[in-house]
């Protein structure tokens, strides 16, 4: 219907070389008050592109020390090989079989090391790597459960319908099968530091509304 209605459309300044596409690529973009009509470089079905932010929490065995954990969030986090390898591992995890999205990238923003002590009287110890250089030592002579929380952003594309949210897919892919991510992190092919072999649980929460 759009193609028929706009079959006599003309380029206002007469220079057709400035425009990409033909009436086969006619696109209508609805908003609350109007309908914008234009040409797209892609033919139907058009893909939708989304970004999503998320936090992933990795829980480590109680035998892991603060020195071990420093390898999971190295001092020069932003340029570290560990960061690049973890981004690659997560991208493969998010893609998965049957995923509606083609994951195009994962970017880790920072990592936070924390330890929760068995004693309720002592508050958790926390430190943020990438923004601080000093490594906060875990409490000594007490049983602790160590965690690392990574904040990340990822982006991808898919062809609707149905309507999907990339953030929901990310969190569900981990929370529905936490051991799946754990096994991926422990896989030698991930080329991650040995401390990741001590991960015993994981969970995720997407931050995109």
mmCIF file of C-alpha atoms in Angstrom:
data_model
loop_
_atom_site.group_PDB
_atom_site.id
_atom_site.type_symbol
_atom_site.label_atom_id
_atom_site.label_comp_id
_atom_site.label_asym_id
_atom_site.label_seq_id
_atom_site.Cartn_x
_atom_site.Cartn_y
_atom_site.Cartn_z
ATOM 1 C CA UNK A 1 0.000 0.000 0.000
ATOM 2 C CA UNK A 2 2.805 2.428 0.819
ATOM 3 C CA UNK A 3 4.540 1.691 -2.461
ATOM 4 C CA UNK A 4 1.361 2.440 -4.416
ATOM 5 C CA UNK A 5 0.580 5.571 -2.412
ATOM 6 C CA UNK A 6 4.052 7.029 -2.877
ATOM 7 C CA UNK A 7 4.711 5.844 -6.441
ATOM 8 C CA UNK A 8 4.861 9.439 -7.677
ATOM 9 C CA UNK A 9 7.200 10.625 -4.901
ATOM 10 C CA UNK A 10 9.903 12.984 -6.140
ATOM 11 C CA UNK A 11 13.266 14.051 -4.756
ATOM 12 C CA UNK A 12 12.813 17.665 -3.678
ATOM 13 C CA UNK A 13 16.158 19.015 -4.880
ATOM 14 C CA UNK A 14 16.230 16.799 -7.962
ATOM 15 C CA UNK A 15 19.540 15.127 -7.085
ATOM 16 C CA UNK A 16 18.654 11.433 -6.743
ATOM 17 C CA UNK A 17 22.313 10.423 -6.298
ATOM 18 C CA UNK A 18 22.192 11.777 -2.745
ATOM 19 C CA UNK A 19 19.652 9.162 -1.744
ATOM 20 C CA UNK A 20 20.127 5.446 -1.142
ATOM 21 C CA UNK A 21 17.375 2.932 -1.821
ATOM 22 C CA UNK A 22 14.289 2.625 -4.006
ATOM 23 C CA UNK A 23 10.558 2.314 -3.400
ATOM 24 C CA UNK A 24 11.287 -1.376 -2.687
ATOM 25 C CA UNK A 25 12.978 -0.100 0.453
ATOM 26 C CA UNK A 26 10.121 2.176 1.528
ATOM 27 C CA UNK A 27 9.867 2.376 5.303
ATOM 28 C CA UNK A 28 7.159 3.796 7.578
ATOM 29 C CA UNK A 29 8.214 4.682 11.117
ATOM 30 C CA UNK A 30 5.240 5.381 13.405
ATOM 31 C CA UNK A 31 5.406 7.740 16.365
ATOM 32 C CA UNK A 32 2.744 9.000 18.765
ATOM 33 C CA UNK A 33 1.639 11.871 16.514
ATOM 34 C CA UNK A 34 2.830 11.163 12.964
ATOM 35 C CA UNK A 35 4.043 8.640 10.429
ATOM 36 C CA UNK A 36 7.514 9.256 9.006
ATOM 37 C CA UNK A 37 8.113 7.765 5.581
ATOM 38 C CA UNK A 38 11.565 7.296 4.084
ATOM 39 C CA UNK A 39 13.974 4.981 2.305
ATOM 40 C CA UNK A 40 16.133 2.353 3.973
ATOM 41 C CA UNK A 41 19.404 0.810 2.837
ATOM 42 C CA UNK A 42 18.015 -2.588 3.885
ATOM 43 C CA UNK A 43 15.102 -4.396 2.315
ATOM 44 C CA UNK A 44 12.344 -5.952 4.394
ATOM 45 C CA UNK A 45 12.370 -7.577 6.817
ATOM 46 C CA UNK A 46 14.291 -4.786 8.512
ATOM 47 C CA UNK A 47 16.381 -5.608 11.561
ATOM 48 C CA UNK A 48 16.070 -3.833 14.882
ATOM 49 C CA UNK A 49 19.191 -2.939 16.847
ATOM 50 C CA UNK A 50 19.328 -2.829 20.639
ATOM 51 C CA UNK A 51 21.824 -2.079 23.397
ATOM 52 C CA UNK A 52 21.544 -3.527 26.894
ATOM 53 C CA UNK A 53 23.408 -2.994 30.166
ATOM 54 C CA UNK A 54 23.730 -5.744 32.748
ATOM 55 C CA UNK A 55 25.515 -6.877 35.894
ATOM 56 C CA UNK A 56 26.893 -10.389 36.201
ATOM 57 C CA UNK A 57 27.844 -11.789 39.608
ATOM 58 C CA UNK A 58 30.307 -14.670 39.843
ATOM 59 C CA UNK A 59 30.587 -16.538 43.150
ATOM 60 C CA UNK A 60 33.865 -18.234 43.992
ATOM 61 C CA UNK A 61 34.772 -21.061 46.332
ATOM 62 C CA UNK A 62 35.562 -20.003 49.896
ATOM 63 C CA UNK A 63 39.161 -21.170 49.431
ATOM 64 C CA UNK A 64 39.853 -18.384 46.909
ATOM 65 C CA UNK A 65 42.130 -15.658 48.307
ATOM 66 C CA UNK A 66 42.266 -11.941 47.594
ATOM 67 C CA UNK A 67 45.456 -12.513 45.628
ATOM 68 C CA UNK A 68 43.640 -15.072 43.459
ATOM 69 C CA UNK A 69 40.758 -12.657 42.852
ATOM 70 C CA UNK A 70 43.072 -9.904 41.668
ATOM 71 C CA UNK A 71 43.540 -11.921 38.474
ATOM 72 C CA UNK A 72 39.788 -11.706 37.813
ATOM 73 C CA UNK A 73 39.892 -7.902 37.942
ATOM 74 C CA UNK A 74 43.464 -6.900 37.073
ATOM 75 C CA UNK A 75 44.929 -3.504 37.884
ATOM 76 C CA UNK A 76 44.851 -2.249 34.295
ATOM 77 C CA UNK A 77 41.430 -3.720 33.665
ATOM 78 C CA UNK A 78 40.447 -1.680 30.583
ATOM 79 C CA UNK A 79 43.410 -2.860 28.496
ATOM 80 C CA UNK A 80 43.882 -6.333 29.961
ATOM 81 C CA UNK A 81 43.914 -9.578 27.995
ATOM 82 C CA UNK A 82 41.653 -11.085 30.669
ATOM 83 C CA UNK A 83 38.968 -8.500 29.849
ATOM 84 C CA UNK A 84 39.129 -9.262 26.118
ATOM 85 C CA UNK A 85 38.931 -13.022 26.694
ATOM 86 C CA UNK A 86 36.023 -12.673 29.099
ATOM 87 C CA UNK A 87 34.140 -10.465 26.625
ATOM 88 C CA UNK A 88 34.593 -13.134 23.949
ATOM 89 C CA UNK A 89 33.385 -15.879 26.309
ATOM 90 C CA UNK A 90 30.294 -13.893 27.319
ATOM 91 C CA UNK A 91 29.439 -13.034 23.701
ATOM 92 C CA UNK A 92 29.414 -16.746 22.818
ATOM 93 C CA UNK A 93 27.274 -17.465 25.872
ATOM 94 C CA UNK A 94 24.725 -14.766 25.006
ATOM 95 C CA UNK A 95 24.476 -15.893 21.404
ATOM 96 C CA UNK A 96 23.530 -19.460 22.244
ATOM 97 C CA UNK A 97 21.438 -21.768 20.109
ATOM 98 C CA UNK A 98 18.010 -20.500 19.176
ATOM 99 C CA UNK A 99 18.749 -16.921 20.271
ATOM 100 C CA UNK A 100 16.629 -14.349 18.453
ATOM 101 C CA UNK A 101 19.519 -11.887 18.503
ATOM 102 C CA UNK A 102 22.756 -11.758 16.604
ATOM 103 C CA UNK A 103 25.094 -10.525 19.336
ATOM 104 C CA UNK A 104 27.493 -8.048 17.773
ATOM 105 C CA UNK A 105 29.598 -7.105 20.765
ATOM 106 C CA UNK A 106 30.141 -7.172 24.530
ATOM 107 C CA UNK A 107 32.032 -4.478 26.434
ATOM 108 C CA UNK A 108 32.998 -4.882 30.088
ATOM 109 C CA UNK A 109 32.932 -1.567 31.938
ATOM 110 C CA UNK A 110 34.365 -2.547 35.324
ATOM 111 C CA UNK A 111 34.658 -5.259 37.927
ATOM 112 C CA UNK A 112 33.990 -5.177 41.662
ATOM 113 C CA UNK A 113 35.413 -7.661 44.161
ATOM 114 C CA UNK A 114 33.433 -8.296 47.325
ATOM 115 C CA UNK A 115 33.492 -10.773 50.195
ATOM 116 C CA UNK A 116 30.571 -11.746 52.393
ATOM 117 C CA UNK A 117 31.558 -13.097 55.790
ATOM 118 C CA UNK A 118 29.635 -15.793 57.583
ATOM 119 C CA UNK A 119 29.375 -13.550 60.669
ATOM 120 C CA UNK A 120 26.387 -11.207 60.394
ATOM 121 C CA UNK A 121 28.083 -8.681 62.677
ATOM 122 C CA UNK A 122 30.811 -7.828 60.177
ATOM 123 C CA UNK A 123 29.779 -5.829 57.073
ATOM 124 C CA UNK A 124 30.853 -6.966 53.590
ATOM 125 C CA UNK A 125 34.235 -5.859 52.269
ATOM 126 C CA UNK A 126 34.216 -4.288 48.808
ATOM 127 C CA UNK A 127 36.629 -2.812 46.322
ATOM 128 C CA UNK A 128 36.340 -1.594 42.740
ATOM 129 C CA UNK A 129 39.065 -2.320 40.241
ATOM 130 C CA UNK A 130 39.767 -0.170 37.234
ATOM 131 C CA UNK A 131 38.950 2.949 39.253
ATOM 132 C CA UNK A 132 41.146 2.149 42.255
ATOM 133 C CA UNK A 133 44.632 0.690 42.268
ATOM 134 C CA UNK A 134 44.829 -0.776 45.741
ATOM 135 C CA UNK A 135 43.576 -4.312 46.277
ATOM 136 C CA UNK A 136 41.396 -4.638 49.350
ATOM 137 C CA UNK A 137 42.454 -7.709 51.278
ATOM 138 C CA UNK A 138 39.792 -10.184 52.285
ATOM 139 C CA UNK A 139 39.301 -10.564 56.057
ATOM 140 C CA UNK A 140 41.647 -13.091 57.607
ATOM 141 C CA UNK A 141 40.746 -16.015 59.918
ATOM 142 C CA UNK A 142 37.062 -15.948 58.919
ATOM 143 C CA UNK A 143 35.120 -18.002 56.392
ATOM 144 C CA UNK A 144 34.172 -15.865 53.423
ATOM 145 C CA UNK A 145 32.260 -16.196 50.192
ATOM 146 C CA UNK A 146 34.036 -14.239 47.474
ATOM 147 C CA UNK A 147 32.228 -12.609 44.544
ATOM 148 C CA UNK A 148 33.127 -10.555 41.496
ATOM 149 C CA UNK A 149 30.491 -8.324 39.898
ATOM 150 C CA UNK A 150 31.035 -7.226 36.304
ATOM 151 C CA UNK A 151 29.111 -4.359 34.715
ATOM 152 C CA UNK A 152 28.804 -4.640 30.951
ATOM 153 C CA UNK A 153 27.030 -3.375 27.885
ATOM 154 C CA UNK A 154 26.180 -5.500 24.871
ATOM 155 C CA UNK A 155 24.544 -4.866 21.528
ATOM 156 C CA UNK A 156 22.930 -6.912 18.805
ATOM 157 C CA UNK A 157 20.254 -7.092 16.106
ATOM 158 C CA UNK A 158 17.271 -9.253 15.248
ATOM 159 C CA UNK A 159 14.305 -9.320 12.913
ATOM 160 C CA UNK A 160 10.916 -8.921 14.636
ATOM 161 C CA UNK A 161 8.269 -10.109 15.230
ATOM 162 C CA UNK A 162 7.986 -11.142 17.998
ATOM 163 C CA UNK A 163 9.151 -8.249 20.134
ATOM 164 C CA UNK A 164 12.216 -9.168 22.180
ATOM 165 C CA UNK A 165 14.452 -7.349 24.646
ATOM 166 C CA UNK A 166 18.167 -8.021 24.510
ATOM 167 C CA UNK A 167 18.561 -7.295 28.241
ATOM 168 C CA UNK A 168 16.005 -9.946 29.147
ATOM 169 C CA UNK A 169 17.649 -12.485 26.868
ATOM 170 C CA UNK A 170 21.031 -11.840 28.525
ATOM 171 C CA UNK A 171 19.763 -12.260 32.073
ATOM 172 C CA UNK A 172 17.618 -15.279 31.213
ATOM 173 C CA UNK A 173 20.463 -17.012 29.367
ATOM 174 C CA UNK A 174 22.483 -17.011 32.603
ATOM 175 C CA UNK A 175 19.828 -17.277 35.315
ATOM 176 C CA UNK A 176 18.047 -20.174 33.612
ATOM 177 C CA UNK A 177 21.299 -22.152 33.429
ATOM 178 C CA UNK A 178 23.950 -20.725 35.811
ATOM 179 C CA UNK A 179 26.138 -23.796 35.410
ATOM 180 C CA UNK A 180 26.320 -23.141 31.671
ATOM 181 C CA UNK A 181 28.273 -19.922 32.217
ATOM 182 C CA UNK A 182 30.354 -21.558 34.958
ATOM 183 C CA UNK A 183 31.427 -24.311 32.556
ATOM 184 C CA UNK A 184 32.228 -21.757 29.848
ATOM 185 C CA UNK A 185 34.447 -19.816 32.261
ATOM 186 C CA UNK A 186 36.208 -23.003 33.358
ATOM 187 C CA UNK A 187 36.825 -24.126 29.783
ATOM 188 C CA UNK A 188 40.535 -23.989 28.921
ATOM 189 C CA UNK A 189 39.687 -22.544 25.500
ATOM 190 C CA UNK A 190 38.387 -19.397 27.169
ATOM 191 C CA UNK A 191 42.026 -18.555 28.050
ATOM 192 C CA UNK A 192 40.933 -17.015 31.356
ATOM 193 C CA UNK A 193 43.115 -17.007 34.508
ATOM 194 C CA UNK A 194 43.032 -20.171 36.669
ATOM 195 C CA UNK A 195 40.902 -18.424 39.311
ATOM 196 C CA UNK A 196 37.886 -18.776 37.005
ATOM 197 C CA UNK A 197 38.111 -22.532 37.501
ATOM 198 C CA UNK A 198 36.972 -21.820 41.074
ATOM 199 C CA UNK A 199 33.674 -20.176 40.039
ATOM 200 C CA UNK A 200 30.830 -22.202 41.521
ATOM 201 C CA UNK A 201 27.777 -20.054 40.752
ATOM 202 C CA UNK A 202 26.608 -17.109 38.625
ATOM 203 C CA UNK A 203 23.634 -14.833 38.171
ATOM 204 C CA UNK A 204 22.750 -11.796 36.092
ATOM 205 C CA UNK A 205 20.506 -8.738 36.190
ATOM 206 C CA UNK A 206 19.846 -6.502 33.214
ATOM 207 C CA UNK A 207 19.789 -2.769 33.866
ATOM 208 C CA UNK A 208 18.044 -1.636 30.686
ATOM 209 C CA UNK A 209 14.431 -0.514 31.108
#
